[in-house]
Amino acid sequence: MLSQTLKKTVVRLVPSILAADFARLGEQLAEAERCGAARIHVDVMDGHFVPNISLGAVVVEALRKVTQLPLEIHMMITNPDLFLDEFCEAGSDSFLVHWEGNPNLHRTVQLIKAHGKRAGVVINPATTAAAIEEILPDVDQILVMTVNPGFGHQHFLRSTLAKIRRVRQMIERINPACDLEVDGGIDEETASLAVAAGANVLVAGTSIFGVSQGVDAAMKGLQSAANNALNRIQQ
Ligand code: DX5
Ligand code: ZN
């Protein structure tokens, strides 16, 4: 059965700066903004929660000065609560925090909301959709990882598609206003698969910033693949 929410939705693109040219981040953000990005995805990694280190609040502060777009912070760190103040002061608009490794996820979500920010919960490929059921009424976004977190430029895991479908059904039942976002290995082909499964927000790094045709053509291609998939299920 087609979800009532999907009948009315549009698919939005969220460029991940992990794949951008860091020497000209301002320009790359401006391009993404001109091309209709819904918000900018910022991957924060600490070398513990994931085996990679990326960037911190100082980069968010710099981004805040050069874009009007909301900045969503994907916290791949062991204790996100400790860093919320710093990232809020730097100009973040929303936080995506992992279900994995957080024994007090409800507290973290409430803390994000107490800062007046949008809150999202992320689940890794090996985590079941059922894990988010109790927190779903409290969040604005659910992010289904379609790769294992920690690195850009990985292959989309098709085994996550069934889970995306289950999360969509749960959102429809419990919190229809919640975004269903996917992150990792999103290109024109996998964007189409993810949207057909129920995603309405697509995070993409490599397929936007790491391709020779440039940000504009890349985003147009992705948006059109996503729209076609959505039109097919809306018919
Ligand atoms: C991976 C990050 C992703 C990453 C996606 O841990 O959460 O946001 O930037 O990059 P691509 O689109 O290259 O898979
Ligand atoms: Zn991410």
CSV table of C-alpha atoms and ligand atoms in Angstrom, one decimal:
chain,number,residue,atom,x,y,z
A,1,MET,CA,0.0,0.0,0.0
A,2,LEU,CA,1.4,3.4,-1.0
A,3,SER,CA,2.0,5.6,2.0
A,4,GLN,CA,-0.3,8.7,2.2
A,5,THR,CA,2.8,10.8,3.1
A,6,LEU,CA,4.7,9.7,0.0
A,7,LYS,CA,1.7,10.7,-2.2
A,8,LYS,CA,2.3,14.3,-1.2
A,9,THR,CA,6.0,14.4,-0.8
A,10,VAL,CA,8.9,15.7,-2.9
A,11,VAL,CA,12.4,14.2,-2.7
A,12,ARG,CA,15.1,16.6,-1.4
A,13,LEU,CA,18.9,16.4,-1.8
A,14,VAL,CA,21.3,17.0,1.0
A,15,PRO,CA,24.9,17.3,-0.2
A,16,SER,CA,27.6,15.9,2.2
A,17,ILE,CA,30.7,18.1,2.3
A,18,LEU,CA,32.9,15.1,3.1
A,19,ALA,CA,33.5,14.7,-0.6
A,20,ALA,CA,33.9,18.4,-1.3
A,21,ASP,CA,37.1,20.2,-2.2
A,22,PHE,CA,38.1,21.6,1.3
A,23,ALA,CA,40.3,24.2,-0.3
A,24,ARG,CA,37.2,25.8,-1.8
A,25,LEU,CA,34.4,24.8,0.5
A,26,GLY,CA,32.7,28.2,0.2
A,27,GLU,CA,32.4,28.0,-3.6
A,28,GLN,CA,31.2,24.4,-3.5
A,29,LEU,CA,28.5,25.3,-0.9
A,30,ALA,CA,27.3,28.2,-3.1
A,31,GLU,CA,27.0,25.9,-6.1
A,32,ALA,CA,25.0,23.4,-4.0
A,33,GLU,CA,22.8,26.2,-2.7
A,34,ARG,CA,22.1,27.5,-6.3
A,35,CYS,CA,21.2,24.0,-7.4
A,36,GLY,CA,18.5,23.5,-4.8
A,37,ALA,CA,20.1,21.7,-1.9
A,38,ALA,CA,17.7,21.4,1.0
A,39,ARG,CA,20.4,21.6,3.6
A,40,ILE,CA,24.1,20.7,4.0
A,41,HIS,CA,25.2,17.5,5.7
A,42,VAL,CA,28.3,17.7,7.9
A,43,ASP,CA,30.0,14.4,8.9
A,44,VAL,CA,31.7,14.6,12.3
A,45,MET,CA,33.9,11.6,13.2
A,46,ASP,CA,36.1,11.1,16.2
A,47,GLY,CA,38.3,8.1,15.4
A,48,HIS,CA,36.5,6.0,18.1
A,49,PHE,CA,32.9,5.7,17.1
A,50,VAL,CA,34.1,5.2,13.5
A,51,PRO,CA,37.6,4.4,12.4
A,52,ASN,CA,38.2,7.9,10.8
A,53,ILE,CA,38.6,11.5,11.9
A,54,SER,CA,36.9,14.3,10.0
A,55,LEU,CA,36.0,17.7,11.2
A,56,GLY,CA,34.8,19.7,14.2
A,57,ALA,CA,32.8,22.8,15.2
A,58,VAL,CA,35.3,25.2,13.8
A,59,VAL,CA,34.4,24.1,10.3
A,60,VAL,CA,30.7,24.5,11.0
A,61,GLU,CA,31.4,28.0,12.2
A,62,ALA,CA,33.2,28.7,8.9
A,63,LEU,CA,30.3,27.2,6.8
A,64,ARG,CA,27.8,29.2,8.8
A,65,LYS,CA,29.3,32.4,7.4
A,66,VAL,CA,29.0,31.4,3.8
A,67,THR,CA,25.6,29.7,3.4
A,68,GLN,CA,22.0,30.4,4.3
A,69,LEU,CA,21.2,26.7,4.1
A,70,PRO,CA,20.5,24.7,7.3
A,71,LEU,CA,23.5,22.7,8.5
A,72,GLU,CA,22.7,19.2,9.7
A,73,ILE,CA,25.4,17.6,11.8
A,74,HIS,CA,25.9,13.8,11.5
A,75,MET,CA,27.5,13.0,14.9
A,76,MET,CA,29.7,9.9,14.5
A,77,ILE,CA,31.3,10.3,17.9
A,78,THR,CA,31.1,8.4,21.2
A,79,ASN,CA,29.4,11.0,23.4
A,80,PRO,CA,27.5,13.5,21.3
A,81,ASP,CA,25.9,15.1,24.4
A,82,LEU,CA,29.3,16.6,25.4
A,83,PHE,CA,29.6,18.5,22.1
A,84,LEU,CA,26.1,19.8,21.4
A,85,ASP,CA,26.7,23.2,23.0
A,86,GLU,CA,29.8,23.8,21.0
A,87,PHE,CA,28.2,22.8,17.7
A,88,CYS,CA,25.1,24.9,18.5
A,89,GLU,CA,27.2,27.9,19.1
A,90,ALA,CA,28.9,27.3,15.8
A,91,GLY,CA,25.6,27.6,14.0
A,92,SER,CA,24.2,24.1,13.5
A,93,ASP,CA,20.5,23.6,12.8
A,94,SER,CA,19.9,19.9,13.3
A,95,PHE,CA,21.7,16.9,14.7
A,96,LEU,CA,21.7,13.3,13.6
A,97,VAL,CA,22.7,11.0,16.4
A,98,HIS,CA,23.3,7.2,16.3
A,99,TRP,CA,21.1,4.6,18.0
A,100,GLU,CA,24.3,2.4,18.3
A,101,GLY,CA,26.4,3.0,21.4
A,102,ASN,CA,24.0,5.4,23.1
A,103,PRO,CA,22.3,3.9,26.2
A,104,ASN,CA,20.5,7.2,26.8
A,105,LEU,CA,19.3,8.1,23.3
A,106,HIS,CA,16.1,9.6,24.6
A,107,ARG,CA,18.1,12.0,26.8
A,108,THR,CA,20.3,13.0,23.8
A,109,VAL,CA,17.2,13.7,21.7
A,110,GLN,CA,15.6,15.8,24.4
A,111,LEU,CA,18.9,17.7,24.9
A,112,ILE,CA,19.0,18.5,21.1
A,113,LYS,CA,15.4,19.8,21.3
A,114,ALA,CA,16.1,21.8,24.4
A,115,HIS,CA,18.7,23.7,22.3
A,116,GLY,CA,15.8,24.4,19.8
A,117,LYS,CA,17.3,22.2,17.1
A,118,ARG,CA,15.8,19.5,14.9
A,119,ALA,CA,16.7,16.0,16.0
A,120,GLY,CA,17.3,12.8,14.0
A,121,VAL,CA,18.2,9.3,14.9
A,122,VAL,CA,20.5,7.2,12.7
A,123,ILE,CA,20.7,3.4,12.4
A,124,ASN,CA,23.6,1.4,10.9
A,125,PRO,CA,23.2,-1.4,8.4
A,126,ALA,CA,23.2,-4.1,11.0
A,127,THR,CA,20.6,-2.4,13.2
A,128,THR,CA,17.0,-3.5,12.9
A,129,ALA,CA,14.3,-1.0,11.9
A,130,ALA,CA,12.4,-2.0,15.1
A,131,ALA,CA,15.1,-0.2,17.2
A,132,ILE,CA,13.7,3.2,16.4
A,133,GLU,CA,10.0,2.5,17.2
A,134,GLU,CA,10.0,4.0,20.7
A,135,ILE,CA,12.0,7.2,19.8
A,136,LEU,CA,10.2,7.8,16.5
A,137,PRO,CA,7.4,10.1,18.0
A,138,ASP,CA,10.2,12.4,19.3
A,139,VAL,CA,12.3,13.0,16.2
A,140,ASP,CA,12.1,15.0,13.0
A,141,GLN,CA,14.3,12.7,10.9
A,142,ILE,CA,15.3,9.0,10.7
A,143,LEU,CA,18.5,8.4,8.9
A,144,VAL,CA,19.0,4.9,7.5
A,145,MET,CA,22.8,4.3,6.8
A,146,THR,CA,23.1,2.6,3.4
A,147,VAL,CA,26.8,2.0,4.0
A,148,ASN,CA,28.8,1.4,7.2
A,149,PRO,CA,29.6,4.9,8.6
A,150,GLY,CA,33.0,6.4,8.6
A,151,PHE,CA,34.0,6.9,5.0
A,152,GLY,CA,32.6,8.4,1.8
A,153,HIS,CA,32.8,6.7,-1.6
A,154,GLN,CA,31.5,3.3,-0.5
A,155,HIS,CA,29.1,1.0,-2.3
A,156,PHE,CA,25.4,1.2,-1.4
A,157,LEU,CA,24.3,-1.9,0.5
A,158,ARG,CA,21.2,-3.2,-1.2
A,159,SER,CA,20.3,-5.2,1.9
A,160,THR,CA,19.2,-2.0,3.5
A,161,LEU,CA,16.3,-1.5,1.0
A,162,ALA,CA,13.9,-3.9,2.9
A,163,LYS,CA,14.7,-1.9,6.1
A,164,ILE,CA,13.9,1.4,4.4
A,165,ARG,CA,10.5,0.0,3.4
A,166,ARG,CA,9.9,-1.1,7.1
A,167,VAL,CA,11.0,2.3,8.4
A,168,ARG,CA,8.6,4.0,5.9
A,169,GLN,CA,5.7,1.9,7.2
A,170,MET,CA,6.6,2.8,10.8
A,171,ILE,CA,6.8,6.5,10.0
A,172,GLU,CA,3.5,6.4,8.3
A,173,ARG,CA,1.9,4.8,11.4
A,174,ILE,CA,3.7,6.7,14.1
A,175,ASN,CA,5.0,10.1,12.9
A,176,PRO,CA,4.1,10.9,9.3
A,177,ALA,CA,5.9,14.3,9.4
A,178,CYS,CA,9.2,12.6,10.0
A,179,ASP,CA,11.8,12.6,7.2
A,180,LEU,CA,13.2,9.3,6.0
A,181,GLU,CA,16.8,10.0,5.0
A,182,VAL,CA,19.4,7.7,3.5
A,183,ASP,CA,23.2,8.2,3.6
A,184,GLY,CA,26.0,6.4,1.7
A,185,GLY,CA,26.6,5.3,-1.8
A,186,ILE,CA,23.7,7.4,-3.3
A,187,ASP,CA,24.0,7.9,-7.0
A,188,GLU,CA,21.4,8.1,-9.7
A,189,GLU,CA,20.7,4.4,-9.7
A,190,THR,CA,20.6,3.9,-5.9
A,191,ALA,CA,18.7,7.2,-5.4
A,192,SER,CA,16.0,5.6,-7.5
A,193,LEU,CA,16.0,2.4,-5.5
A,194,ALA,CA,16.0,4.2,-2.1
A,195,VAL,CA,13.1,6.5,-3.2
A,196,ALA,CA,11.1,3.5,-4.5
A,197,ALA,CA,11.6,1.9,-1.0
A,198,GLY,CA,10.3,5.0,0.8
A,199,ALA,CA,13.2,7.5,1.3
A,200,ASN,CA,12.3,11.2,0.9
A,201,VAL,CA,15.7,12.8,1.7
A,202,LEU,CA,18.9,11.7,0.0
A,203,VAL,CA,22.4,12.5,1.4
A,204,ALA,CA,25.1,12.4,-1.3
A,205,GLY,CA,28.8,13.2,-1.2
A,206,THR,CA,30.8,11.6,-4.0
A,207,SER,CA,28.0,11.7,-6.6
A,208,ILE,CA,27.7,15.5,-6.1
A,209,PHE,CA,31.2,16.8,-5.3
A,210,GLY,CA,33.4,14.0,-6.6
A,211,VAL,CA,32.3,13.8,-10.3
A,212,SER,CA,33.8,15.4,-13.4
A,213,GLN,CA,30.5,16.9,-14.7
A,214,GLY,CA,30.3,19.4,-11.8
A,215,VAL,CA,27.9,20.0,-9.0
A,216,ASP,CA,25.1,21.5,-11.1
A,217,ALA,CA,24.8,18.6,-13.6
A,218,ALA,CA,25.3,16.0,-10.8
A,219,MET,CA,22.5,17.5,-8.7
A,220,LYS,CA,20.1,17.8,-11.7
A,221,GLY,CA,20.8,14.1,-12.6
A,222,LEU,CA,20.2,12.9,-9.0
A,223,GLN,CA,17.0,15.0,-8.6
A,224,SER,CA,15.6,13.8,-11.8
A,225,ALA,CA,16.3,10.1,-11.0
A,226,ALA,CA,14.7,10.7,-7.6
A,227,ASN,CA,11.6,12.5,-9.1
A,228,ASN,CA,11.2,9.7,-11.7
A,229,ALA,CA,11.2,7.0,-9.0
A,230,LEU,CA,8.7,9.1,-6.9
A,231,ASN,CA,6.4,9.6,-9.9
A,232,ARG,CA,6.4,5.9,-10.6
A,233,ILE,CA,5.2,5.1,-7.1
A,234,GLN,CA,2.7,8.1,-7.0
A,235,GLN,CA,0.9,7.0,-10.2
B,1,DX5,C1,29.6,8.2,5.7
B,1,DX5,C2,29.0,9.5,5.9
B,1,DX5,C3,28.3,10.0,4.6
B,1,DX5,C4,29.3,10.2,3.5
B,1,DX5,C5,28.5,9.8,2.2
B,1,DX5,O1,30.0,7.7,7.0
B,1,DX5,O2,28.0,9.5,6.9
B,1,DX5,O3,27.6,11.2,4.9
B,1,DX5,O4,29.7,11.5,3.3
B,1,DX5,O5,29.4,9.8,1.2
B,1,DX5,P1,29.1,9.2,-0.2
B,1,DX5,O6,27.9,9.9,-0.8
B,1,DX5,O7,30.3,9.4,-1.0
B,1,DX5,O8,28.8,7.7,0.0
B,2,ZN,ZN,26.7,11.2,7.0
